[in-house]
Amino acid sequence: MAQVVCLDDYERLAAEGLGRNALDYYRSGAQDMVTLRENQRAFDRIALRPRVLRDVSAVDTRTTVLGREIASPICIAPTAMQRMAHPDGECATARAAQRKGACMILSSWSTTSVEDVAASTNGALPQPPRWLQLYIYKDRAATRRLVERAQDAGFSAIAITVDTPFLGRRLADIRNRFQMPPHLTLANFHDPARAHLARAESGSAADNASGLAAYVAAQTDPTLNWTHVAWVKSFARVPVLVKGILTAEDAELAVRAGVDGIIVSNHGGRQLDTVPATIDVLEEVCRAVAGRVEVYLDGGVRRGTDVLKALALGARAVFLGRPVLWALNCAGETGVVEMLDIIGEEFRLAMALSGCASIADITREHVRTLPTARL
Ligand SMILES: Cc1cc2nc3c(=O)[nH]c(=O)nc-3n(C[C@H](O)[C@H](O)[C@H](O)COP(=O)(O)O)c2cc1C
Ligand SMILES: CC(C)CC(=O)C(=O)O
């Protein structure tokens, strides 16, 4: 593999290696992709305020999520259909997460089942927390069965995605009439209507003619509301989180609904375009939550300094989406391990150069947010 020194290098290599259908699906944001770009740019507008002369000879990046130790606050976000990136798909990601002591969230629209992902890791080694991301299906029984199967397979939390009552309009997928390759299935489901995702056959310009949008419209429940969160909590035996919160108002409602954690996310800019960058709303959400539950962030995290900034503004941990797909495509499990090594080392160095020897040393005073015009 050509020399890779930062996470963007994986994206460049994957862009050369992946076919159009998968590449566009993975990299796209919604509509004009304003939010997609903002997610990364907003990190650049935040300046670090390093402290010096603090003995950083030993930097400890360990922390916990929901009470379980992880090697660093850098975790893996749920992304659907990872076997389009590499034949080992979600199993490779899970093995890499285990080797790195990283928390991983599996998409419920994975191309490997919850049981097969659980079986793919090494039972003799410690298992970092592994959570299931959940879409609420119109078919409640199927939704509940999936949660129960995940719990039985050792998944230790459920993250309900709340920003996708309908799929965002991703122009490249519409033009490509996105289709999952026919040899793959959405492996958590056996019923062909749920397991397969066909090419949308027709469509006027206004139709969201990617196979994915048609699938989402057919399967997921657009009535999605807070009663669904209560419903999942009524039978889940593990903590329940919500993924896709962007405002103080919804953060307050989430805490009142009794969730165990909040993932500040705009779905990697793939749902409602022109919503703010996640790092720009993180502090608002954390203020509203006021420490009652853990708050995490995803969206545009590409460098160790981004991780440091997110923690300084209140995140317990961050999650990476696309970098995992690019690294998977480049070198499977090894690629994901190396990618986590690179950003992990960048984070360790950013901590050291900011005068932080432990996660607890990272404070609000380590960042300066500039009052520039932004979304
Ligand atoms: C190709 C792709 C597939 C995704 N699939 C899911 C999914 O199945 N469920 C979900 O909640 N979020 C999904 N997401 C959103 C990610 O979990 C995450 O919010 C986002 O990718 C973070 O931004 P980043 O890619 O800039 O790191 C997906 C994102 C991408 C890029
Ligand atoms: C199957 C998709 C709806 C998964 C997803 O969340 C995405 O593509 O952003």
Coordinates of N, CA and C and ligand atoms in Angstrom, one line a residue, residues 25-26 28 78-81 107-110 133 135 137 161 163-164 166-168 170 173 178 186 197 212-213 215-216 220 243 267-271 322, ligand 2:
Y25 N -21.8 6.4 -2.8 CA -22.7 6.2 -1.7 C -21.9 6.5 -0.4
Y26 N -20.7 6.1 -0.3 CA -19.9 6.3 1.0 C -19.6 7.8 1.2
S28 N -20.9 10.6 -0.3 CA -21.8 11.7 -0.5 C -22.4 12.3 0.8
P78 N -21.5 3.7 13.3 CA -22.2 2.7 12.4 C -22.2 3.2 11.0
T79 N -21.7 2.4 10.1 CA -21.9 2.7 8.7 C -22.5 1.4 8.0
A80 N -23.5 1.6 7.2 CA -24.2 0.4 6.6 C -23.3 -0.2 5.5
M81 N -23.5 -1.5 5.2 CA -23.0 -2.2 4.1 C -21.5 -2.1 3.9
S107 N -24.0 -1.0 12.4 CA -25.2 -0.6 11.8 C -26.2 -1.7 11.7
S108 N -27.5 -1.4 12.0 CA -28.5 -2.5 11.8 C -28.6 -2.9 10.3
W109 N -28.1 -2.0 9.4 CA -28.1 -2.4 8.0 C -26.7 -2.8 7.6
S110 N -26.2 -3.7 8.4 CA -24.9 -4.3 8.1 C -25.0 -5.4 7.1
Q133 N -26.5 0.0 16.4 CA -27.4 1.1 15.9 C -28.7 0.5 15.5
Y135 N -32.4 1.2 13.5 CA -33.5 1.9 12.8 C -34.8 1.3 13.3
Y137 N -38.1 0.0 12.5 CA -38.9 -0.5 11.3 C -40.4 -0.4 11.5
T161 N -31.1 5.6 15.9 CA -30.9 6.8 15.0 C -32.2 7.5 14.8
D163 N -32.5 10.7 13.2 CA -32.5 11.7 12.2 C -32.9 11.2 10.8
T164 N -33.5 10.0 10.7 CA -33.7 9.4 9.4 C -35.2 8.9 9.3
F166 N -36.9 9.8 6.9 CA -36.8 9.5 5.5 C -35.3 9.7 5.2
L167 N -34.9 9.1 4.0 CA -33.5 9.3 3.6 C -33.3 10.7 3.0
G168 N -32.1 11.3 3.4 CA -31.7 12.5 2.8 C -31.5 12.3 1.3
R170 N -29.5 12.4 -1.7 CA -28.0 12.3 -2.0 C -28.0 12.2 -3.5
D173 N -26.3 9.3 -5.5 CA -27.0 8.0 -5.5 C -28.2 8.0 -6.4
F178 N -28.5 4.1 -7.0 CA -27.7 3.3 -6.1 C -28.3 1.9 -5.9
L186 N -28.7 -7.4 3.5 CA -28.7 -6.7 4.8 C -28.9 -7.9 5.8
L197 N -32.0 -5.1 -1.3 CA -32.2 -3.7 -1.7 C -32.0 -3.6 -3.2
L212 N -31.8 2.9 -2.2 CA -31.8 3.0 -0.8 C -32.9 3.8 -0.3
A213 N -33.2 4.9 -1.0 CA -34.3 5.8 -0.5 C -35.6 5.0 -0.6
Y215 N -36.0 1.8 -0.3 CA -35.9 0.8 0.8 C -36.3 1.5 2.1
V216 N -35.7 2.6 2.4 CA -35.9 3.3 3.7 C -37.4 3.7 3.7
T220 N -38.8 1.8 7.0 CA -38.6 2.4 8.3 C -39.9 3.3 8.6
K243 N -29.1 8.8 18.6 CA -28.0 9.3 17.7 C -28.7 10.2 16.7
H267 N -25.4 12.9 10.9 CA -25.4 11.7 10.0 C -24.3 11.9 8.9
G268 N -23.2 12.6 9.3 CA -22.1 12.8 8.4 C -22.6 13.7 7.2
G269 N -23.5 14.6 7.5 CA -24.0 15.5 6.5 C -24.9 14.9 5.4
R270 N -25.4 13.7 5.7 CA -26.2 12.9 4.7 C -27.7 13.1 4.8
Q271 N -28.2 13.8 5.8 CA -29.6 13.9 6.0 C -30.1 15.3 5.6
R322 N -16.7 7.7 7.8 CA -16.1 7.3 6.6 C -14.6 6.8 6.6
Ligands
LIG2 C1 -29.0 2.2 4.7 C2 -28.8 3.7 4.9 C3 -30.0 4.4 5.3 C4 -27.8 3.8 6.0 C5 -27.5 5.2 6.3 O1 -27.7 5.6 7.4 C6 -26.8 6.1 5.4 O2 -26.6 5.7 4.2 O3 -26.5 7.2 5.7

